[in-house]
PDB file of C-alpha atoms in Angstrom:
ATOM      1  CA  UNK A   8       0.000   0.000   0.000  1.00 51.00           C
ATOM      2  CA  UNK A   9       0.947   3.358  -0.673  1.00 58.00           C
ATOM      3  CA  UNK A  10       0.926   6.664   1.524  1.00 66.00           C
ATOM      4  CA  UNK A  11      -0.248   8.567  -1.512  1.00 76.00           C
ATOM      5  CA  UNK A  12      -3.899   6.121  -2.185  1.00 83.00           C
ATOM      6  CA  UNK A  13      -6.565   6.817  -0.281  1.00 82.00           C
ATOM      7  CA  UNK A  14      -7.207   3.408   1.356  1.00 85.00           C
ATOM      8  CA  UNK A  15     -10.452   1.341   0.256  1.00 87.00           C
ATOM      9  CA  UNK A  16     -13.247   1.083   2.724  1.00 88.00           C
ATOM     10  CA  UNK A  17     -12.698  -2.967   3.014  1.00 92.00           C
ATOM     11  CA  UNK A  18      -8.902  -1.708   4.010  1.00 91.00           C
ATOM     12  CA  UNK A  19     -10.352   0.340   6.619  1.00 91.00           C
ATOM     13  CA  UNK A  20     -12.982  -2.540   7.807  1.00 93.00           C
ATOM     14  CA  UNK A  21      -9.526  -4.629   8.334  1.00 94.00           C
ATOM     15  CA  UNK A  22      -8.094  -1.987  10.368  1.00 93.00           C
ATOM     16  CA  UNK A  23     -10.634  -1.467  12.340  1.00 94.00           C
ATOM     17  CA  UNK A  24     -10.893  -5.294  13.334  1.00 95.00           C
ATOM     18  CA  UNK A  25      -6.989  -5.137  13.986  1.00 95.00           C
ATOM     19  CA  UNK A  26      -7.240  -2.001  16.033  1.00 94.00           C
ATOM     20  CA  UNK A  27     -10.608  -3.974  18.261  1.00 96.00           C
ATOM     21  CA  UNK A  28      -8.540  -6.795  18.419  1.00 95.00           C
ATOM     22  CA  UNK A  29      -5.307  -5.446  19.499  1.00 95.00           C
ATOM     23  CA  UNK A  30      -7.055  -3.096  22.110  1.00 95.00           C
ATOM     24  CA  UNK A  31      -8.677  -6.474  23.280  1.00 96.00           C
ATOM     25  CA  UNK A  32      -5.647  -8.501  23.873  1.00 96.00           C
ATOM     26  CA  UNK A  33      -3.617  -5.335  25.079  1.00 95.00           C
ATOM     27  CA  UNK A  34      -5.816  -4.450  27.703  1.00 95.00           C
ATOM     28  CA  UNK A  35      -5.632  -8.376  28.736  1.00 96.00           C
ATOM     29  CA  UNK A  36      -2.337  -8.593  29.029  1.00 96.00           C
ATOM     30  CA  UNK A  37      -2.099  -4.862  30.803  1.00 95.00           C
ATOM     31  CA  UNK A  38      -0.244  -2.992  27.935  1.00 93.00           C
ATOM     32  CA  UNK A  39      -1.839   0.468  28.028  1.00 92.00           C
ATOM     33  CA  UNK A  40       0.116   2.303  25.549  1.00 92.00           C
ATOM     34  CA  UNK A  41      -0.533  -0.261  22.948  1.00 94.00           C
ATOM     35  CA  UNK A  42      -4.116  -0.494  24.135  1.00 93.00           C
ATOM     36  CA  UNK A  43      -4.433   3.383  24.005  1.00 95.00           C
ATOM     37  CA  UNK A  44      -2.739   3.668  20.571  1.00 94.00           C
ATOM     38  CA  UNK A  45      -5.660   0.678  19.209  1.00 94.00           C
ATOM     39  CA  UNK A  46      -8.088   3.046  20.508  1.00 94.00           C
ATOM     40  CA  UNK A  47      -6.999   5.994  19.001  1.00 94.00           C
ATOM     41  CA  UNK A  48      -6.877   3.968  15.615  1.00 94.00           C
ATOM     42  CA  UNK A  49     -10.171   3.262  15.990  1.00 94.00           C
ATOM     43  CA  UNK A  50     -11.603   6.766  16.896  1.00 94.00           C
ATOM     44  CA  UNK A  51      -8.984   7.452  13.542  1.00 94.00           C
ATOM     45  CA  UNK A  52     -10.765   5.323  11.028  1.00 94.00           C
ATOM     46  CA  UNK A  53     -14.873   6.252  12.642  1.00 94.00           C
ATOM     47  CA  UNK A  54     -14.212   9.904  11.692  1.00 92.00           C
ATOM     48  CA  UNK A  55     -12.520   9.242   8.167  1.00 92.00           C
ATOM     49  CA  UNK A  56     -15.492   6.795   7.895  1.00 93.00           C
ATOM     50  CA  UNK A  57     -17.016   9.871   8.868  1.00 90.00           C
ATOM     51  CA  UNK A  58     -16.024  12.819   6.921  1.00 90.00           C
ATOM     52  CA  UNK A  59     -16.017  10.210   3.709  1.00 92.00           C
ATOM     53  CA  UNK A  60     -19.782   9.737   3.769  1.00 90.00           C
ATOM     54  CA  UNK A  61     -20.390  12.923   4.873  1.00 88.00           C
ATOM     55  CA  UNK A  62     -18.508  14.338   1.631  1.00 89.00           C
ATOM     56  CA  UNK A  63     -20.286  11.756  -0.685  1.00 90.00           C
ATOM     57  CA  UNK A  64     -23.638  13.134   0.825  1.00 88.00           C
ATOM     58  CA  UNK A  65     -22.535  16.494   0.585  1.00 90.00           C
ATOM     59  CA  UNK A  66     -21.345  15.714  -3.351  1.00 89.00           C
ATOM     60  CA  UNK A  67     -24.441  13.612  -4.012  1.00 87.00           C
ATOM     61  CA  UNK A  68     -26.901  16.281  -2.976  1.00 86.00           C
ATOM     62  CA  UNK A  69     -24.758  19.455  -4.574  1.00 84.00           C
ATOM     63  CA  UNK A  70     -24.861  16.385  -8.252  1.00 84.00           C
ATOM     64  CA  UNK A  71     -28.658  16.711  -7.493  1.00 80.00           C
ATOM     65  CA  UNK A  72     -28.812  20.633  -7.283  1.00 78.00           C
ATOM     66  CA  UNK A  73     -27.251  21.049 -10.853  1.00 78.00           C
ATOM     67  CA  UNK A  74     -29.905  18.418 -12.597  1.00 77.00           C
ATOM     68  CA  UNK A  75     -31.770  19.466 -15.054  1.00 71.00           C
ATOM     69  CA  UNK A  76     -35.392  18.295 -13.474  1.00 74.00           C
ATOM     70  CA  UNK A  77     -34.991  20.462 -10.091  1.00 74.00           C
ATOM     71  CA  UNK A  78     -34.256  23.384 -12.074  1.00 72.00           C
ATOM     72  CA  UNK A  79     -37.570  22.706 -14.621  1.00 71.00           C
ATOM     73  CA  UNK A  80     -39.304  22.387 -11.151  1.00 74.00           C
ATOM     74  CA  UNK A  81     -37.618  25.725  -9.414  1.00 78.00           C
ATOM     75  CA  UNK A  82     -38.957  27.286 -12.976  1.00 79.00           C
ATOM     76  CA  UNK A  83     -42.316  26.078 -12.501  1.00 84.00           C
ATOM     77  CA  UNK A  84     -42.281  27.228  -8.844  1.00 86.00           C
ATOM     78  CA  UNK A  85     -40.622  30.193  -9.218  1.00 86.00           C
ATOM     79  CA  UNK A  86     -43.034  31.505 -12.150  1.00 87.00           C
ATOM     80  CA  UNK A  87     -45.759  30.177  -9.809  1.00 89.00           C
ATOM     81  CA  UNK A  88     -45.257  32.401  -6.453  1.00 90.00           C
ATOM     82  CA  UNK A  89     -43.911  35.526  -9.114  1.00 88.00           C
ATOM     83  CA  UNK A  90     -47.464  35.238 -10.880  1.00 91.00           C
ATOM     84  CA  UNK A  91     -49.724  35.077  -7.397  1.00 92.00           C
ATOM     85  CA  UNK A  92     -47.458  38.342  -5.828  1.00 91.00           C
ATOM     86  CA  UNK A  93     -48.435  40.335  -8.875  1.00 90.00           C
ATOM     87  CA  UNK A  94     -52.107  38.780  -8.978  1.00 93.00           C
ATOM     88  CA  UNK A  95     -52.155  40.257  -4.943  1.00 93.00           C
ATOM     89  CA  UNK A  96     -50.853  43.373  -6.142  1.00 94.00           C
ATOM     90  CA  UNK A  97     -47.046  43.369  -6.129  1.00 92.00           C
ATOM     91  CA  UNK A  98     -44.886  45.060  -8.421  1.00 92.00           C
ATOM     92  CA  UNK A  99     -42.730  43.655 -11.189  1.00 90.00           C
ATOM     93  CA  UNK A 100     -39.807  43.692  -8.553  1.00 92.00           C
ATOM     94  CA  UNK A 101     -41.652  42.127  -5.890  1.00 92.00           C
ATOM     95  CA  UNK A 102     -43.438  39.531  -7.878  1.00 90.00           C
ATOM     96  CA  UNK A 103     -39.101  38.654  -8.893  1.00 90.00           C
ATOM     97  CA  UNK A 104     -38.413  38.376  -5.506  1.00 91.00           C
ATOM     98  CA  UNK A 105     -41.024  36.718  -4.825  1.00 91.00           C
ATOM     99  CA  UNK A 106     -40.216  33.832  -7.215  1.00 89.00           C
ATOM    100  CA  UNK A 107     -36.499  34.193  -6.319  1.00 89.00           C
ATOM    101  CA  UNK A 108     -37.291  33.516  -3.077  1.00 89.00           C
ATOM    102  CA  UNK A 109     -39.747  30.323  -3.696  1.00 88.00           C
ATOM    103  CA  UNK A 110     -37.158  28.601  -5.631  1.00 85.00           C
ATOM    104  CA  UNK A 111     -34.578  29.124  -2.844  1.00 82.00           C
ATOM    105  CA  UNK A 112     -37.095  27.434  -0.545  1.00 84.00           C
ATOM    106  CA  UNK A 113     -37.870  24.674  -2.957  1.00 83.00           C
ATOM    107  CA  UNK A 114     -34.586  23.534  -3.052  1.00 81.00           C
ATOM    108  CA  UNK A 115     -34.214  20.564  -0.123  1.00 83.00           C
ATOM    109  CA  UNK A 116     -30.612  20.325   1.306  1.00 86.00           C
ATOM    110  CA  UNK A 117     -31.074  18.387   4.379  1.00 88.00           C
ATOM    111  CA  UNK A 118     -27.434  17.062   4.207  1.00 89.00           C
ATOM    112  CA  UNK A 119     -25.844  20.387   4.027  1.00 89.00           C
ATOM    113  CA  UNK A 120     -28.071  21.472   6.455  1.00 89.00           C
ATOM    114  CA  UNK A 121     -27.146  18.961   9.314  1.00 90.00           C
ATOM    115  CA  UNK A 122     -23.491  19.525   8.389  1.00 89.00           C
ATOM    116  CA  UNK A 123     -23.322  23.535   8.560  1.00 90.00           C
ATOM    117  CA  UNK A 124     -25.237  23.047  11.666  1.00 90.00           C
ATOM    118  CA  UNK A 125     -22.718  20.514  13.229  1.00 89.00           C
ATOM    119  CA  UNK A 126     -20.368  23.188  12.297  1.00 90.00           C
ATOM    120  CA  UNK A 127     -21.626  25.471  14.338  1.00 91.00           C
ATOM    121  CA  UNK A 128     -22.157  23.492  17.233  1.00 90.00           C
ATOM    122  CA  UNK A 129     -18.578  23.209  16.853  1.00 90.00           C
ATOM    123  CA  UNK A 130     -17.695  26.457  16.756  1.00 91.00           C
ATOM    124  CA  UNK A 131     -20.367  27.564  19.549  1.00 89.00           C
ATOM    125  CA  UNK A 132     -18.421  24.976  21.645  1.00 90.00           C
ATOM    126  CA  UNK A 133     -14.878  26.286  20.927  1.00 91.00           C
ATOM    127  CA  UNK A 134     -16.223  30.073  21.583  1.00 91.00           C
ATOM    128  CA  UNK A 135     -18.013  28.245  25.182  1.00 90.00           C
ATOM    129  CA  UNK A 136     -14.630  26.214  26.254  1.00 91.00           C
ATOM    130  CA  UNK A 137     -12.389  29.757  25.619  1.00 92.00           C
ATOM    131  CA  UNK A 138     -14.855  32.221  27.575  1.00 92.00           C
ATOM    132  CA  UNK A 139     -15.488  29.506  29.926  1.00 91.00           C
ATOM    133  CA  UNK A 140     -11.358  29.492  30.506  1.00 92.00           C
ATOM    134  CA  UNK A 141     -10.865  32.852  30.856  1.00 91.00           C
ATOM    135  CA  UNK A 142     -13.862  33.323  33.529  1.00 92.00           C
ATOM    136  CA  UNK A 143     -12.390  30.337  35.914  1.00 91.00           C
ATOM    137  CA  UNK A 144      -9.144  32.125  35.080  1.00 92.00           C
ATOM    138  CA  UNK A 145     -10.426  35.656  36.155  1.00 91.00           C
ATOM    139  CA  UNK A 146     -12.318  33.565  39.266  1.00 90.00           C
ATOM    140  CA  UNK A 147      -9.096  32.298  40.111  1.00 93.00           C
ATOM    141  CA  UNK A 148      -6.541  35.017  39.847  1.00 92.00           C
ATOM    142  CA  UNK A 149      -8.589  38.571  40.615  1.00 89.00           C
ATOM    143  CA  UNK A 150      -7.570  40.231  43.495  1.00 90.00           C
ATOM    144  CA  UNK A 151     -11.225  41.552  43.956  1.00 89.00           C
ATOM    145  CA  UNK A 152     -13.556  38.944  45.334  1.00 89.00           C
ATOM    146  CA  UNK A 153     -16.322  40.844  43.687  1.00 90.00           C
ATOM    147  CA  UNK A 154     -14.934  39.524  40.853  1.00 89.00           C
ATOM    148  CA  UNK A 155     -13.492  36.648  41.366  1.00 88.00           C
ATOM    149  CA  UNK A 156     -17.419  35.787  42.626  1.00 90.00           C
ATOM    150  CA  UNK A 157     -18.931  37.511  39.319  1.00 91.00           C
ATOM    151  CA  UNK A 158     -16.138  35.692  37.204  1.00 90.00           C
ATOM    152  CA  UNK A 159     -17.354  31.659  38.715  1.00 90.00           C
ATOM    153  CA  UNK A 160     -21.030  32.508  38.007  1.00 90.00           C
ATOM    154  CA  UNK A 161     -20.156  33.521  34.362  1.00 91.00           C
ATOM    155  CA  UNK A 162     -17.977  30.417  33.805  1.00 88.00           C
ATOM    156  CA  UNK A 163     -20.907  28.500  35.451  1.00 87.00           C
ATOM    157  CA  UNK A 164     -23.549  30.224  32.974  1.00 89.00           C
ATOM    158  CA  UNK A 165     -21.620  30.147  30.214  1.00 88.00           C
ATOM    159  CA  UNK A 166     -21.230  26.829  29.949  1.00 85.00           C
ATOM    160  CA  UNK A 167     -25.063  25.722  29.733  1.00 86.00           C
ATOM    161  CA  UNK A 168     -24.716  27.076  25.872  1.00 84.00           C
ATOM    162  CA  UNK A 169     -22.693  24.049  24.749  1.00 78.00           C
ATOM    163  CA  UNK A 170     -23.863  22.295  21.957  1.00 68.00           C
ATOM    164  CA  UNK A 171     -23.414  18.302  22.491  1.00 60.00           C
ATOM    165  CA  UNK A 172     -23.146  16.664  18.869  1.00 50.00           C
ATOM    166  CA  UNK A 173     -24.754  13.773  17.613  1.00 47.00           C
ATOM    167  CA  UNK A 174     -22.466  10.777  16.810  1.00 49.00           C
ATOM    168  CA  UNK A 175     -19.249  11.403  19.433  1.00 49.00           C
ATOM    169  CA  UNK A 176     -16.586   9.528  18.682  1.00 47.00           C
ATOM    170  CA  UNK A 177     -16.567   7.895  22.390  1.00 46.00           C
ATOM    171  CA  UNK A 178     -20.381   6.806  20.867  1.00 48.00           C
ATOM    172  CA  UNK A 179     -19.390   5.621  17.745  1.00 49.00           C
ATOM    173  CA  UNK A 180     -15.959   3.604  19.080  1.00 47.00           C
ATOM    174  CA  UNK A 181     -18.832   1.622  21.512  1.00 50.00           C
ATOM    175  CA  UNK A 182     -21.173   0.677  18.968  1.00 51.00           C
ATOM    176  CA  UNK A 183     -18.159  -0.762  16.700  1.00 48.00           C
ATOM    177  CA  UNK A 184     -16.548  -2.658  19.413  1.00 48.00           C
ATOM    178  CA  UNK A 185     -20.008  -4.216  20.263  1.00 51.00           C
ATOM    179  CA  UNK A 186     -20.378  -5.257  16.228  1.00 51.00           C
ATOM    180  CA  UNK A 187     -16.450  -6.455  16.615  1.00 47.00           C
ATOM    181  CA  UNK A 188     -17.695  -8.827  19.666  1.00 46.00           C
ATOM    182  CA  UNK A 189     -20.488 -10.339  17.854  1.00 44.00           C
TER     183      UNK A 189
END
């Protein structure tokens, strides 16, 4: 195999089964390291499993954007809504934003969706875990206890506004282990 090819996802089914297996026997025989570096492995190949079928989701639904048949059906819609606005009254610029704006909303991207919203989970939690750091750090280090009191409850409230994602890796690496038992 070569560092340059992506590898195949029956290559990655075998690594996974080494990676379960080697975590298995390590842990037996009380190797940590070894058992620690299967894990990672693991966690390694769930999110390229990962952000592969997110990016053939993502590529299959953009593929299905550019056919032909959605955009004879945005036509259709978008004529549609601009010929009711000026039937209620709208102008000529209305009634073509009116129609802009159904064929926007016909078009169904749940995939991209659930992705940019993961992606801002992400960052909401990154912006969470760095204010929440610098309020313990203010709680811990002001010299007015005012402060240092305000400081806590901030790092306290500001923490309710993480996100928790769907599909950890810590969830992911159970369920394979428990299809690598069977």
């Amino acid at each position: 195999m070569t560092a340059n090819k992506p590898m195949t996802g029956e290559q990655l089914d075998e690594l996974m089964t080494i990676a379960v297996n080697m975590q298995r026997d390590s842990e037996k025989s009380g190797d940590r390291p070894t058992a620690m570096f299967a894990y990672a492995v693991q966690v390694a190949v769930m999110e390229l499993r990962k952000v592969r079928d997110d990016a053939a989701a993502l590529a299959a639904e953009n593929a299905g954007l550019k056919s032909v048949d959605v955009w004879m059906n945005a036509d259709e819609v978008g004529g549609s809504a601009a010929d009711k606005a000026i039937e209620n009254g709208a102008t000529p610029e209305e009634a073509t934003r009116a129609g802009v704006q159904a064929v926007i909303d016909s078009f169904k991207t749940p995939t991209t969706n659930t992705f940019l919203a993961e992606v801002r989970a992400q960052a909401r939690n990154e912006l969470v875990d760095e204010l929440e750091a610098r309020f313990t750090e203010l709680s811990q280090t002001s010299t007015t206890p005012e402060l240092r009191i305000g400081a806590a409850g901030a790092a306290g409230f500001v923490s309710t506004f993480r996100t928790r994602t769907e599909g950890s890796p810590d969830e992911q690496h159970r369920q394979t282990c428990d299809r690598a038992a069977d």
